[in-house]
Amino acid sequence: MAETAFQKQYRQEFVGAFEFGQSMLRTTTTTEMVRQGNEAIFLVAGTGGASAVTRGVNGLIPSRSDDLTQTTATLVEWHDKVRRTRFNIFGSQGDGRKIMQDGTVKVLNRKIDDLILAALGTATNDTGSATTASLALVAKAKAILGVNDVPVEEEDNMFGVMSPAMEAYLLQDDGYSSADYVEMKPLVGPARKMRRWAGINWMVHSRVSGVGTSAEKCFVYHRSSIGHAADVENVKAIPGYNEEEDYYWARTSLFMGSALLQNSGVCVINHDGSAMVAS
């Protein structure tokens, strides 16, 4: 006969798993709300680098054409649906219906950033061979954009996406962390989703290509270089119940797409983050 009969208590309020669950990048792009159709066409207009001219010998001023480029972001339907039986919900720990609903929204938010990161990854300007982060590396990326006539002085429109490893290296650089050089001190105060440094608004993102390896792709870019289109008015985040089969379901759906609008406005920072991975 057992001398003890221990009781287990299950906490009814669930604890969210660690996972990326909200879009950080959508607000850094040129956005377009699509009401109808599967394509959003962005127009990039410029002079094509034209130079001023003098009047010709015939007395006429030479004319030129505008440089107009149309870039298409193709919208695709993206969904996430989860389903659990009523008995599963009844017999399981935690609020199963809320877990389903919150989870589908997180999945779609991840897809938004994945599409934007994929578009950024098609850019061809880069910093060269992968190396560890430093002020010099960031300055090089910014200089590459400046040479391309990108208005890097528009700080509200300049963004940077770094991996956790890239930030770990920058935190060891006085130019990034020391109060002698920066007003917003990263080593004190609350955690922030975005931090302005070196004239760029930086975000740490765990879903950059190659994260945790020697081939991480981080970015510096201008807002006008990336387009994101979505049917935001008709996004669906719907819970439901099937009476015939006796199960609950939750679905989130959004039609969206991203596109690189101006290659000259994006610089890929090839970064080696392999030394910062847990051993």
Tab-separated table of C-alpha atoms in Angstrom:
chain	number	residue	atom	x	y	z
A	1	MET	CA	0.000	0.000	0.000
A	2	ALA	CA	1.332	3.414	-0.926
A	3	GLU	CA	2.069	5.778	1.945
A	4	THR	CA	1.553	8.918	-0.159
A	5	ALA	CA	-0.936	10.059	-2.774
A	6	PHE	CA	0.536	13.197	-4.301
A	7	GLN	CA	-1.777	15.521	-6.172
A	8	LYS	CA	-0.922	17.405	-9.328
A	9	GLN	CA	-2.318	20.838	-10.097
A	10	TYR	CA	-2.497	22.107	-13.674
A	11	ARG	CA	-2.412	25.845	-14.240
A	12	GLN	CA	-5.457	26.829	-16.304
A	13	GLU	CA	-3.941	29.997	-17.765
A	14	PHE	CA	-1.597	28.927	-20.547
A	15	VAL	CA	1.940	30.222	-21.024
A	16	GLY	CA	2.714	31.275	-24.578
A	17	ALA	CA	5.519	29.401	-26.301
A	18	PHE	CA	8.537	31.366	-27.488
A	19	GLU	CA	7.910	32.110	-31.138
A	20	PHE	CA	7.985	35.088	-33.465
A	21	GLY	CA	4.419	36.343	-33.612
A	22	GLN	CA	4.063	39.909	-34.886
A	23	SER	CA	5.171	41.749	-38.000
A	24	MET	CA	8.039	44.164	-37.428
A	25	LEU	CA	8.767	45.010	-41.033
A	26	ARG	CA	5.460	45.974	-42.662
A	27	THR	CA	5.659	49.540	-41.347
A	28	THR	CA	9.138	49.935	-42.874
A	29	THR	CA	7.924	49.420	-46.456
A	30	THR	CA	5.970	51.361	-49.045
A	31	THR	CA	2.530	49.858	-48.485
A	32	GLU	CA	-0.472	49.602	-50.767
A	33	MET	CA	-3.976	48.548	-49.756
A	34	VAL	CA	-5.499	46.339	-52.455
A	35	ARG	CA	-9.275	46.250	-52.781
A	36	GLN	CA	-9.555	44.089	-55.901
A	37	GLY	CA	-7.234	42.040	-58.110
A	38	ASN	CA	-4.185	39.867	-57.578
A	39	GLU	CA	-1.508	42.389	-58.552
A	40	ALA	CA	-0.409	45.721	-57.103
A	41	ILE	CA	1.734	47.800	-59.451
A	42	PHE	CA	4.135	50.302	-57.921
A	43	LEU	CA	5.470	53.152	-60.059
A	44	VAL	CA	9.032	54.311	-59.476
A	45	ALA	CA	9.526	57.634	-61.245
A	46	GLY	CA	12.764	59.541	-61.767
A	47	THR	CA	14.944	61.361	-64.249
A	48	GLY	CA	17.265	58.470	-65.038
A	49	GLY	CA	20.229	60.493	-63.827
A	50	ALA	CA	19.713	63.164	-66.475
A	51	SER	CA	21.956	66.248	-66.581
A	52	ALA	CA	20.915	69.800	-67.290
A	53	VAL	CA	21.550	70.931	-70.898
A	54	THR	CA	22.091	74.173	-72.706
A	55	ARG	CA	20.036	75.453	-75.582
A	56	GLY	CA	20.938	73.868	-78.893
A	57	VAL	CA	22.406	75.721	-81.869
A	58	ASN	CA	18.962	75.642	-83.421
A	59	GLY	CA	17.655	77.749	-80.549
A	60	LEU	CA	15.610	74.915	-79.014
A	61	ILE	CA	16.014	73.340	-75.578
A	62	PRO	CA	16.574	69.576	-75.939
A	63	SER	CA	13.818	67.528	-74.317
A	64	ARG	CA	13.982	64.196	-72.547
A	65	SER	CA	11.612	61.522	-71.297
A	66	ASP	CA	10.884	60.632	-67.694
A	67	ASP	CA	12.336	57.387	-66.358
A	68	LEU	CA	9.273	55.373	-65.304
A	69	THR	CA	9.520	51.844	-63.927
A	70	GLN	CA	6.501	49.742	-62.962
A	71	THR	CA	7.085	46.906	-60.521
A	72	THR	CA	4.443	44.334	-59.708
A	73	ALA	CA	3.801	42.748	-56.331
A	74	THR	CA	1.736	39.631	-56.924
A	75	LEU	CA	-0.748	38.884	-54.174
A	76	VAL	CA	-1.122	35.300	-53.016
A	77	GLU	CA	-3.680	33.960	-50.568
A	78	TRP	CA	-2.098	32.906	-47.284
A	79	HIS	CA	-3.972	30.961	-44.611
A	80	ASP	CA	-3.497	29.226	-41.315
A	81	LYS	CA	-6.214	26.973	-39.906
A	82	VAL	CA	-6.215	24.926	-36.734
A	83	ARG	CA	-8.880	22.476	-35.572
A	84	ARG	CA	-9.573	20.672	-32.291
A	85	THR	CA	-12.497	18.502	-31.238
A	86	ARG	CA	-14.856	19.759	-28.570
A	87	PHE	CA	-13.762	16.896	-26.318
A	88	ASN	CA	-10.131	17.915	-26.859
A	89	ILE	CA	-10.981	21.465	-25.770
A	90	PHE	CA	-13.087	20.163	-22.855
A	91	GLY	CA	-10.438	17.791	-21.556
A	92	SER	CA	-7.309	19.847	-22.151
A	93	GLN	CA	-5.428	22.254	-19.939
A	94	GLY	CA	-5.714	25.971	-20.705
A	95	ASP	CA	-8.098	27.960	-22.888
A	96	GLY	CA	-7.880	25.870	-26.040
A	97	ARG	CA	-10.002	28.166	-28.200
A	98	LYS	CA	-7.892	31.222	-27.370
A	99	ILE	CA	-4.719	29.226	-28.033
A	100	MET	CA	-6.024	28.395	-31.513
A	101	GLN	CA	-7.085	31.958	-32.321
A	102	ASP	CA	-3.878	33.598	-31.090
A	103	GLY	CA	-1.765	31.029	-32.897
A	104	THR	CA	-3.267	31.604	-36.342
A	105	VAL	CA	-2.667	35.359	-36.094
A	106	LYS	CA	0.980	34.745	-35.176
A	107	VAL	CA	1.465	32.458	-38.173
A	108	LEU	CA	0.177	35.110	-40.609
A	109	ASN	CA	2.297	37.841	-39.008
A	110	ARG	CA	5.367	35.674	-39.489
A	111	LYS	CA	4.490	35.238	-43.155
A	112	ILE	CA	4.287	39.035	-43.647
A	113	ASP	CA	7.875	39.452	-42.477
A	114	ASP	CA	9.064	36.363	-44.364
A	115	LEU	CA	7.755	37.850	-47.623
A	116	ILE	CA	9.426	41.208	-46.974
A	117	LEU	CA	12.713	39.563	-46.010
A	118	ALA	CA	12.555	37.458	-49.180
A	119	ALA	CA	12.111	40.612	-51.269
A	120	LEU	CA	15.024	42.308	-49.498
A	121	GLY	CA	17.122	39.209	-50.153
A	122	THR	CA	16.844	39.674	-53.921
A	123	ALA	CA	18.917	42.876	-53.775
A	124	THR	CA	22.380	42.633	-55.314
A	125	ASN	CA	24.304	45.332	-53.411
A	126	ASP	CA	26.234	43.856	-50.500
A	127	THR	CA	29.142	44.470	-48.150
A	128	GLY	CA	31.294	41.651	-49.518
A	129	SER	CA	32.515	38.592	-47.635
A	130	ALA	CA	30.762	37.780	-44.385
A	131	THR	CA	32.385	39.245	-41.296
A	132	THR	CA	31.380	40.129	-37.755
A	133	ALA	CA	29.511	43.336	-37.052
A	134	SER	CA	31.234	46.619	-36.313
A	135	LEU	CA	30.685	50.329	-36.777
A	136	ALA	CA	32.884	50.111	-39.871
A	137	LEU	CA	30.633	47.431	-41.408
A	138	VAL	CA	27.491	49.502	-40.837
A	139	ALA	CA	29.195	52.622	-42.176
A	140	LYS	CA	30.169	50.700	-45.307
A	141	ALA	CA	26.580	49.586	-45.926
A	142	LYS	CA	25.323	53.125	-45.488
A	143	ALA	CA	28.027	54.468	-47.794
A	144	ILE	CA	27.026	51.972	-50.509
A	145	LEU	CA	23.509	53.391	-50.416
A	146	GLY	CA	24.813	56.965	-50.412
A	147	VAL	CA	26.872	56.338	-53.520
A	148	ASN	CA	23.659	55.109	-55.172
A	149	ASP	CA	22.027	58.529	-54.497
A	150	VAL	CA	19.784	57.070	-51.801
A	151	PRO	CA	18.754	59.935	-49.462
A	152	VAL	CA	20.315	58.396	-46.349
A	153	GLU	CA	19.736	61.656	-44.483
A	154	GLU	CA	16.011	60.808	-44.361
A	155	GLU	CA	16.314	59.087	-41.015
A	156	ASP	CA	12.588	58.397	-40.700
A	157	ASN	CA	12.803	56.323	-43.895
A	158	MET	CA	16.066	54.476	-43.230
A	159	PHE	CA	15.837	51.021	-41.676
A	160	GLY	CA	18.173	48.254	-40.642
A	161	VAL	CA	17.429	44.605	-39.909
A	162	MET	CA	20.029	42.796	-37.833
A	163	SER	CA	20.247	39.299	-36.452
A	164	PRO	CA	20.569	38.679	-32.700
A	165	ALA	CA	24.232	37.805	-33.313
A	166	MET	CA	24.875	41.074	-35.154
A	167	GLU	CA	23.453	43.032	-32.236
A	168	ALA	CA	25.563	40.993	-29.821
A	169	TYR	CA	28.699	42.175	-31.615
A	170	LEU	CA	27.523	45.795	-31.792
A	171	LEU	CA	26.781	45.817	-28.067
A	172	GLN	CA	30.511	45.320	-27.582
A	173	ASP	CA	31.296	48.375	-29.729
A	174	ASP	CA	31.492	51.655	-27.820
A	175	GLY	CA	30.147	53.474	-30.853
A	176	TYR	CA	26.866	51.582	-30.394
A	177	SER	CA	26.542	51.235	-26.639
A	178	SER	CA	28.531	53.973	-24.893
A	179	ALA	CA	26.790	57.038	-23.466
A	180	ASP	CA	29.723	59.048	-24.800
A	181	TYR	CA	28.472	58.450	-28.357
A	182	VAL	CA	24.746	57.684	-28.270
A	183	GLU	CA	21.740	59.289	-26.581
A	184	MET	CA	19.588	56.136	-26.535
A	185	LYS	CA	21.627	53.724	-24.436
A	186	PRO	CA	20.997	50.055	-25.344
A	187	LEU	CA	22.489	48.694	-22.119
A	188	VAL	CA	20.056	50.521	-19.831
A	189	GLY	CA	16.320	51.044	-19.839
A	190	PRO	CA	13.588	48.851	-21.319
A	191	ALA	CA	13.898	46.638	-24.367
A	192	ARG	CA	12.840	48.426	-27.559
A	193	LYS	CA	11.561	47.011	-30.828
A	194	MET	CA	13.367	49.693	-32.814
A	195	ARG	CA	16.445	51.784	-31.982
A	196	ARG	CA	17.812	54.674	-34.014
A	197	TRP	CA	21.573	54.587	-34.382
A	198	ALA	CA	23.921	55.942	-37.051
A	199	GLY	CA	20.927	57.555	-38.745
A	200	ILE	CA	19.183	54.186	-39.190
A	201	ASN	CA	16.200	52.663	-37.362
A	202	TRP	CA	17.355	49.195	-36.325
A	203	MET	CA	15.323	46.085	-35.538
A	204	VAL	CA	16.611	42.770	-34.264
A	205	HIS	CA	14.949	39.987	-36.228
A	206	SER	CA	15.265	36.262	-35.612
A	207	ARG	CA	14.041	35.239	-39.079
A	208	VAL	CA	16.732	36.710	-41.319
A	209	SER	CA	18.183	34.268	-43.820
A	210	GLY	CA	20.951	32.085	-42.388
A	211	VAL	CA	20.350	33.228	-38.817
A	212	GLY	CA	22.901	31.747	-36.435
A	213	THR	CA	25.286	30.730	-39.203
A	214	SER	CA	28.318	32.214	-40.946
A	215	ALA	CA	26.053	33.369	-43.787
A	216	GLU	CA	23.500	35.635	-42.145
A	217	LYS	CA	21.873	38.222	-44.404
A	218	CYS	CA	21.092	41.463	-42.605
A	219	PHE	CA	19.949	44.653	-44.335
A	220	VAL	CA	20.071	48.416	-44.502
A	221	TYR	CA	17.445	49.970	-46.778
A	222	HIS	CA	15.273	52.948	-47.607
A	223	ARG	CA	11.503	52.646	-47.282
A	224	SER	CA	11.000	53.457	-50.984
A	225	SER	CA	13.002	50.410	-52.042
A	226	ILE	CA	10.498	47.793	-50.839
A	227	GLY	CA	6.782	47.509	-51.575
A	228	HIS	CA	4.222	45.473	-49.686
A	229	ALA	CA	0.620	45.096	-50.849
A	230	ALA	CA	-2.219	43.487	-48.941
A	231	ASP	CA	-5.988	43.360	-48.739
A	232	VAL	CA	-5.862	44.689	-45.189
A	233	GLU	CA	-9.527	45.712	-45.111
A	234	ASN	CA	-10.659	42.124	-45.567
A	235	VAL	CA	-8.180	40.220	-43.426
A	236	LYS	CA	-10.023	37.318	-41.816
A	237	ALA	CA	-9.411	36.090	-38.280
A	238	ILE	CA	-12.383	33.826	-37.715
A	239	PRO	CA	-13.190	31.268	-35.002
A	240	GLY	CA	-15.971	28.759	-35.568
A	241	TYR	CA	-17.672	25.559	-34.546
A	242	ASN	CA	-18.829	22.635	-36.694
A	243	GLU	CA	-22.001	21.190	-35.174
A	244	GLU	CA	-22.150	18.087	-37.375
A	245	GLU	CA	-18.604	16.919	-36.627
A	246	ASP	CA	-18.388	18.553	-33.167
A	247	TYR	CA	-15.107	20.413	-33.483
A	248	TYR	CA	-13.855	23.963	-33.062
A	249	TRP	CA	-11.690	25.703	-35.630
A	250	ALA	CA	-9.879	29.003	-36.119
A	251	ARG	CA	-8.608	30.475	-39.394
A	252	THR	CA	-6.669	33.607	-40.293
A	253	SER	CA	-6.380	34.567	-43.975
A	254	LEU	CA	-4.756	37.439	-45.839
A	255	PHE	CA	-4.023	38.191	-49.505
A	256	MET	CA	-0.594	39.834	-49.785
A	257	GLY	CA	2.708	40.102	-51.636
A	258	SER	CA	6.010	41.999	-51.521
A	259	ALA	CA	8.429	43.224	-54.172
A	260	LEU	CA	11.814	44.905	-54.505
A	261	LEU	CA	11.093	48.327	-56.012
A	262	GLN	CA	14.588	49.801	-56.228
A	263	ASN	CA	17.651	47.593	-56.036
A	264	SER	CA	19.846	50.621	-55.372
A	265	GLY	CA	18.030	51.295	-52.105
A	266	VAL	CA	18.958	48.040	-50.350
A	267	CYS	CA	22.352	46.893	-49.084
A	268	VAL	CA	22.781	43.324	-47.869
A	269	ILE	CA	25.105	43.023	-44.890
A	270	ASN	CA	26.760	39.631	-45.100
A	271	HIS	CA	27.323	38.754	-41.475
A	272	ASP	CA	29.051	35.890	-39.663
A	273	GLY	CA	26.980	35.089	-36.597
A	274	SER	CA	28.184	31.537	-36.086
A	275	ALA	CA	30.262	32.300	-32.972
A	276	MET	CA	27.168	33.512	-31.115
A	277	VAL	CA	25.239	30.237	-31.414
A	278	ALA	CA	24.739	28.133	-28.291
A	279	SER	CA	27.276	25.337	-28.090
